[in-house]
Short mmCIF file of C-alpha atoms in Angstrom, two decimals:
data_model
loop_
_atom_site.label_atom_id
_atom_site.label_comp_id
_atom_site.label_asym_id
_atom_site.label_seq_id
_atom_site.Cartn_x
_atom_site.Cartn_y
_atom_site.Cartn_z
CA UNK A 89 -74.47 33.85 78.44
CA UNK A 90 -73.19 34.88 75.03
CA UNK A 91 -70.42 33.09 73.16
CA UNK A 92 -67.72 35.55 74.20
CA UNK A 93 -68.46 35.22 77.93
CA UNK A 94 -68.40 31.45 77.58
CA UNK A 95 -65.00 31.67 75.91
CA UNK A 96 -63.78 34.02 78.62
CA UNK A 97 -64.73 31.43 81.25
CA UNK A 98 -62.69 28.79 79.40
CA UNK A 99 -59.80 31.21 78.93
CA UNK A 100 -59.83 32.02 82.63
CA UNK A 101 -59.35 28.36 83.47
CA UNK A 102 -56.52 28.01 80.96
CA UNK A 103 -54.71 31.04 82.38
CA UNK A 104 -55.24 29.77 85.95
CA UNK A 105 -53.77 26.40 84.99
CA UNK A 106 -50.77 28.21 83.53
CA UNK A 107 -50.10 30.00 86.80
CA UNK A 108 -51.14 33.47 85.68
CA UNK A 109 -51.70 35.50 88.88
CA UNK A 110 -54.96 37.23 87.79
CA UNK A 111 -56.61 34.87 85.28
CA UNK A 112 -60.14 36.33 85.24
CA UNK A 113 -58.91 39.90 84.95
CA UNK A 114 -56.53 39.06 82.12
CA UNK A 115 -59.04 36.93 80.23
CA UNK A 116 -61.53 39.80 80.33
CA UNK A 117 -58.94 42.46 79.46
CA UNK A 118 -57.81 40.48 76.41
CA UNK A 119 -61.42 39.90 75.34
CA UNK A 120 -62.10 43.63 75.57
CA UNK A 121 -58.87 44.44 73.73
CA UNK A 122 -59.47 42.05 70.83
CA UNK A 123 -63.14 43.00 70.43
CA UNK A 124 -62.51 46.72 71.03
CA UNK A 125 -65.09 47.16 73.79
CA UNK A 126 -64.95 48.03 77.48
CA UNK A 127 -64.72 45.12 79.91
CA UNK A 128 -68.19 45.95 81.17
CA UNK A 129 -69.60 45.60 77.66
CA UNK A 130 -68.37 42.08 76.87
CA UNK A 131 -71.93 40.76 77.19
CA UNK A 132 -73.00 43.02 74.30
CA UNK A 133 -70.70 41.38 71.73
CA UNK A 134 -72.80 39.37 69.31
CA UNK A 135 -71.93 35.69 68.83
CA UNK A 136 -71.39 36.40 65.13
CA UNK A 137 -68.79 39.05 66.05
CA UNK A 138 -66.61 36.71 68.10
CA UNK A 139 -63.01 37.13 66.95
CA UNK A 140 -60.88 33.97 66.98
CA UNK A 141 -57.78 36.12 67.47
CA UNK A 142 -58.87 36.11 71.11
CA UNK A 143 -57.39 32.63 71.47
CA UNK A 144 -54.09 33.80 69.95
CA UNK A 145 -53.90 36.48 72.64
CA UNK A 146 -54.81 33.96 75.33
CA UNK A 147 -52.05 31.60 74.12
CA UNK A 148 -49.50 34.41 74.43
CA UNK A 149 -50.64 35.20 77.98
CA UNK A 150 -50.70 31.48 78.80
CA UNK A 151 -47.00 31.45 77.84
CA UNK A 152 -46.55 34.23 80.48
CA UNK A 153 -46.03 37.06 78.03
CA UNK A 154 -47.06 40.20 79.96
CA UNK A 155 -50.63 41.36 79.44
CA UNK A 156 -49.32 44.85 78.72
CA UNK A 157 -47.09 43.60 75.90
CA UNK A 158 -50.08 41.99 74.21
CA UNK A 159 -52.30 45.04 74.47
CA UNK A 160 -49.45 47.56 74.17
CA UNK A 161 -50.85 49.55 77.07
CA UNK A 162 -50.22 49.94 80.81
CA UNK A 163 -52.30 51.95 83.23
CA UNK A 164 -50.67 53.92 86.03
CA UNK A 165 -52.59 56.23 88.33
CA UNK A 166 -54.44 58.52 85.82
CA UNK A 167 -52.22 57.66 82.86
CA UNK A 168 -52.46 55.33 79.88
CA UNK A 169 -48.95 54.46 78.75
CA UNK A 170 -47.54 52.71 75.71
CA UNK A 171 -45.24 49.82 76.61
CA UNK A 172 -43.65 46.83 74.94
CA UNK A 173 -40.38 44.87 74.65
CA UNK A 174 -37.39 46.84 75.94
CA UNK A 175 -39.10 48.81 78.69
CA UNK A 176 -40.05 47.91 82.27
CA UNK A 177 -43.81 47.58 82.69
CA UNK A 178 -44.95 49.84 85.56
CA UNK A 179 -46.44 47.97 88.53
CA UNK A 180 -49.41 48.90 90.71
CA UNK A 181 -47.28 48.97 93.87
CA UNK A 182 -45.31 51.92 92.48
CA UNK A 183 -48.49 53.99 92.52
CA UNK A 184 -48.31 54.29 96.31
CA UNK A 185 -44.68 55.39 96.04
CA UNK A 186 -45.65 58.16 93.64
CA UNK A 187 -48.64 59.12 95.75
CA UNK A 188 -46.37 59.72 98.74
CA UNK A 189 -44.00 61.80 96.60
CA UNK A 190 -46.84 63.91 95.19
CA UNK A 191 -48.11 64.66 98.70
CA UNK A 192 -44.55 65.55 99.79
CA UNK A 193 -44.06 67.98 96.90
CA UNK A 194 -47.44 69.60 97.45
CA UNK A 195 -46.55 70.11 101.11
CA UNK A 196 -43.36 71.98 100.23
CA UNK A 197 -43.34 75.74 100.44
CA UNK A 198 -42.20 75.94 96.80
CA UNK A 199 -44.17 77.65 94.04
CA UNK A 200 -42.63 75.72 91.12
CA UNK A 201 -41.08 72.49 92.44
CA UNK A 202 -38.13 70.97 90.60
CA UNK A 203 -38.31 67.16 90.35
CA UNK A 204 -35.94 64.54 88.92
CA UNK A 205 -37.00 60.95 88.09
CA UNK A 206 -34.01 58.63 87.76
CA UNK A 207 -34.24 55.32 85.83
CA UNK A 208 -37.44 56.62 84.26
CA UNK A 209 -38.31 53.65 82.01
CA UNK A 210 -41.78 54.18 80.54
CA UNK A 211 -41.92 57.67 82.08
CA UNK A 212 -44.78 56.66 84.39
CA UNK A 213 -43.41 58.33 87.51
CA UNK A 214 -42.31 61.53 85.79
CA UNK A 215 -45.60 61.90 83.93
CA UNK A 216 -47.69 61.28 87.05
CA UNK A 217 -45.80 63.99 88.96
CA UNK A 218 -46.06 66.44 86.06
CA UNK A 219 -49.79 65.76 85.74
CA UNK A 220 -50.67 65.89 89.41
CA UNK A 221 -48.32 68.71 90.47
CA UNK A 222 -49.16 71.13 87.62
CA UNK A 223 -46.60 73.85 88.43
CA UNK A 224 -43.68 71.43 88.75
CA UNK A 225 -40.76 71.07 86.39
CA UNK A 226 -39.97 67.37 85.95
CA UNK A 227 -36.79 65.94 84.46
CA UNK A 228 -36.71 62.24 83.50
CA UNK A 229 -33.41 60.36 83.08
CA UNK A 230 -33.15 57.04 81.25
CA UNK A 231 -30.04 55.27 79.93
CA UNK A 232 -31.38 52.46 77.75
CA UNK A 233 -31.92 53.15 74.06
CA UNK A 234 -34.57 50.43 73.95
CA UNK A 235 -36.51 51.91 76.86
CA UNK A 236 -36.18 55.44 75.46
CA UNK A 237 -38.24 54.43 72.41
CA UNK A 238 -41.19 54.06 74.76
CA UNK A 239 -40.31 56.96 77.08
CA UNK A 240 -40.25 59.37 74.14
CA UNK A 241 -43.66 58.19 72.95
CA UNK A 242 -45.18 58.60 76.36
CA UNK A 243 -43.73 62.03 77.26
CA UNK A 244 -44.45 63.56 73.85
CA UNK A 245 -46.65 66.59 74.33
CA UNK A 246 -46.12 66.61 78.12
CA UNK A 247 -44.10 68.99 80.28
CA UNK A 248 -41.61 66.26 81.15
CA UNK A 249 -38.04 67.02 80.06
CA UNK A 250 -36.38 63.79 78.95
CA UNK A 251 -32.62 63.14 79.14
CA UNK A 252 -30.65 60.10 78.03
CA UNK A 253 -28.00 59.43 80.63
CA UNK A 254 -26.65 57.46 83.54
CA UNK A 255 -28.47 57.93 86.83
CA UNK A 256 -25.10 58.18 88.61
CA UNK A 257 -23.86 61.22 86.65
CA UNK A 258 -27.08 62.84 85.51
CA UNK A 259 -27.91 66.55 85.35
CA UNK A 260 -24.87 68.19 86.97
CA UNK A 261 -26.34 71.54 85.91
CA UNK A 262 -29.07 71.03 88.53
CA UNK A 263 -26.75 70.28 91.46
CA UNK A 264 -28.10 71.70 94.71
CA UNK A 265 -31.37 72.94 93.19
CA UNK A 266 -33.77 69.98 93.09
CA UNK A 267 -36.71 69.67 95.51
CA UNK A 268 -37.45 65.96 94.99
CA UNK A 269 -35.49 63.05 93.53
CA UNK A 270 -37.51 59.89 92.92
CA UNK A 271 -36.58 56.52 91.44
CA UNK A 272 -37.85 53.02 90.87
CA UNK A 273 -34.43 51.51 90.19
CA UNK A 274 -33.37 47.92 89.60
CA UNK A 275 -33.21 46.23 93.00
CA UNK A 276 -33.41 42.45 92.57
CA UNK A 277 -30.34 40.50 93.79
CA UNK A 278 -28.63 38.48 91.08
CA UNK A 279 -28.98 35.46 93.33
CA UNK A 280 -32.80 35.71 93.11
CA UNK A 281 -33.00 35.29 89.32
CA UNK A 282 -34.75 31.93 89.37
CA UNK A 283 -37.48 33.17 91.73
CA UNK A 284 -38.55 36.13 89.57
CA UNK A 285 -41.95 35.79 87.85
CA UNK A 286 -41.64 34.79 84.18
CA UNK A 287 -43.41 37.96 83.05
CA UNK A 288 -40.56 40.02 84.51
CA UNK A 289 -37.60 37.66 84.14
CA UNK A 290 -38.26 36.79 80.51
CA UNK A 291 -39.70 40.06 79.23
CA UNK A 292 -38.62 43.08 81.29
CA UNK A 293 -35.13 44.38 80.46
CA UNK A 294 -32.46 42.82 82.71
CA UNK A 295 -30.91 46.22 83.48
CA UNK A 296 -34.25 47.32 84.97
CA UNK A 297 -34.40 44.31 87.30
CA UNK A 298 -31.03 43.23 88.71
CA UNK A 299 -28.46 45.24 90.68
CA UNK A 300 -25.57 43.34 92.20
CA UNK A 301 -25.35 40.53 94.66
CA UNK A 302 -27.64 42.14 97.25
CA UNK A 303 -29.75 44.15 94.80
CA UNK A 304 -28.72 47.50 96.32
CA UNK A 305 -25.88 48.64 94.01
CA UNK A 306 -28.00 51.04 92.03
CA UNK A 307 -29.67 52.45 95.13
CA UNK A 308 -26.24 53.19 96.60
CA UNK A 309 -25.40 55.12 93.45
CA UNK A 310 -28.71 56.98 93.54
CA UNK A 311 -28.01 58.02 97.11
CA UNK A 312 -24.90 59.86 95.89
CA UNK A 313 -26.71 61.39 92.93
CA UNK A 314 -29.66 62.50 95.04
CA UNK A 315 -27.39 64.14 97.62
CA UNK A 316 -25.64 66.02 94.81
CA UNK A 317 -28.85 67.16 93.12
CA UNK A 318 -31.02 68.08 96.10
CA UNK A 319 -31.14 71.42 97.83
CA UNK A 320 -30.85 71.29 101.63
CA UNK A 321 -34.20 70.08 102.89
CA UNK A 322 -34.98 68.34 99.59
CA UNK A 323 -36.39 64.80 99.62
CA UNK A 324 -35.36 61.53 97.99
CA UNK A 325 -37.87 58.70 97.40
CA UNK A 326 -36.59 55.26 96.32
CA UNK A 327 -38.64 52.11 95.70
CA UNK A 328 -37.20 48.77 96.83
CA UNK A 329 -38.23 45.14 97.26
CA UNK A 330 -40.45 44.26 100.20
CA UNK A 331 -37.65 41.96 101.42
CA UNK A 332 -35.27 44.94 101.65
CA UNK A 333 -37.31 46.80 104.25
CA UNK A 334 -34.95 48.09 106.91
CA UNK A 335 -31.86 47.86 104.68
CA UNK A 336 -32.39 50.82 102.35
CA UNK A 337 -32.85 53.58 104.99
CA UNK A 338 -29.43 52.64 106.32
CA UNK A 339 -27.94 53.76 102.98
CA UNK A 340 -29.19 57.29 103.72
CA UNK A 341 -27.23 57.91 106.90
CA UNK A 342 -26.61 61.07 108.93
CA UNK A 343 -22.87 60.64 108.20
CA UNK A 344 -23.65 61.02 104.50
CA UNK A 345 -25.67 64.16 105.07
CA UNK A 346 -29.22 62.78 105.44
CA UNK A 347 -31.98 63.16 108.00
CA UNK A 348 -35.30 61.47 108.71
CA UNK A 349 -34.52 58.29 106.71
CA UNK A 350 -37.52 55.93 106.92
CA UNK A 351 -39.29 53.04 105.25
CA UNK A 352 -42.91 53.15 104.10
CA UNK A 353 -45.45 50.37 103.32
CA UNK A 354 -47.36 49.79 100.10
CA UNK A 355 -51.12 49.16 99.94
CA UNK A 356 -50.50 45.58 101.08
CA UNK A 357 -48.66 46.89 104.15
CA UNK A 358 -45.30 45.55 102.92
CA UNK A 359 -42.19 47.75 103.11
CA UNK A 360 -41.96 49.21 99.62
CA UNK A 361 -39.99 52.47 99.53
CA UNK A 362 -37.56 54.55 101.54
CA UNK A 363 -37.40 58.30 101.92
CA UNK A 364 -34.86 60.73 103.40
CA UNK A 365 -34.32 64.46 103.61
CA UNK A 366 -31.07 66.17 102.75
CA UNK A 367 -29.79 67.65 105.97
CA UNK A 368 -29.65 71.37 106.44
CA UNK A 369 -26.15 72.85 106.63
#
């Protein structure tokens, strides 16, 4: 075992003791980042090339600073995104939400689908749809100036059309024309603040996390926006907390002009997102 792998083993234990959920993964990722090699090549780093800045990075992660803030990168489906303070770090569970949406758009009898991503954050969802549905037109809406710094960096050179604005009043010029509205909105109840992981609570922007006493205020607003934007037969896809399974589909009721409202599980078989179809006239 070379020096770096020995240090990684020690770092793994330190991160585990600090309560980091994936200590081995993070210790190796930080070693690869600091030494500018792939994780699979850590054993090739010479002992003389060991960089003591590795332990600075480990100390930051030990203090529960997000891994992605230390490396400046987040990976989402086939994307490498720039992230940092001020923008929500995309989570793996959202990948299954986007996968469902991509399949739904591909199944539509529409040559050039029109898609809107509300509360876009880093732009992960919008960019994934633009990349994987090549003939789509994707609009991304984000309100926060701090988040937009990162969204602009990520969408630069892509086909995504970025708009600064409120998800509740966005894009009136597209009313009745959109094929798919998708969002990963804030959905944590204010009463749950103390139970949120430090990486999110202390580093993700508050406006990307919390939404009223029951966590559903933003989703209620998105329901109204989605109904306004979608064409008849168009689809809305909204991520929610696994504890909100069963609640969110009831926001998209027949009385409000929706059909086929349903919940869907993530890869861990926990309720993760709701979908509905705008009813035909």
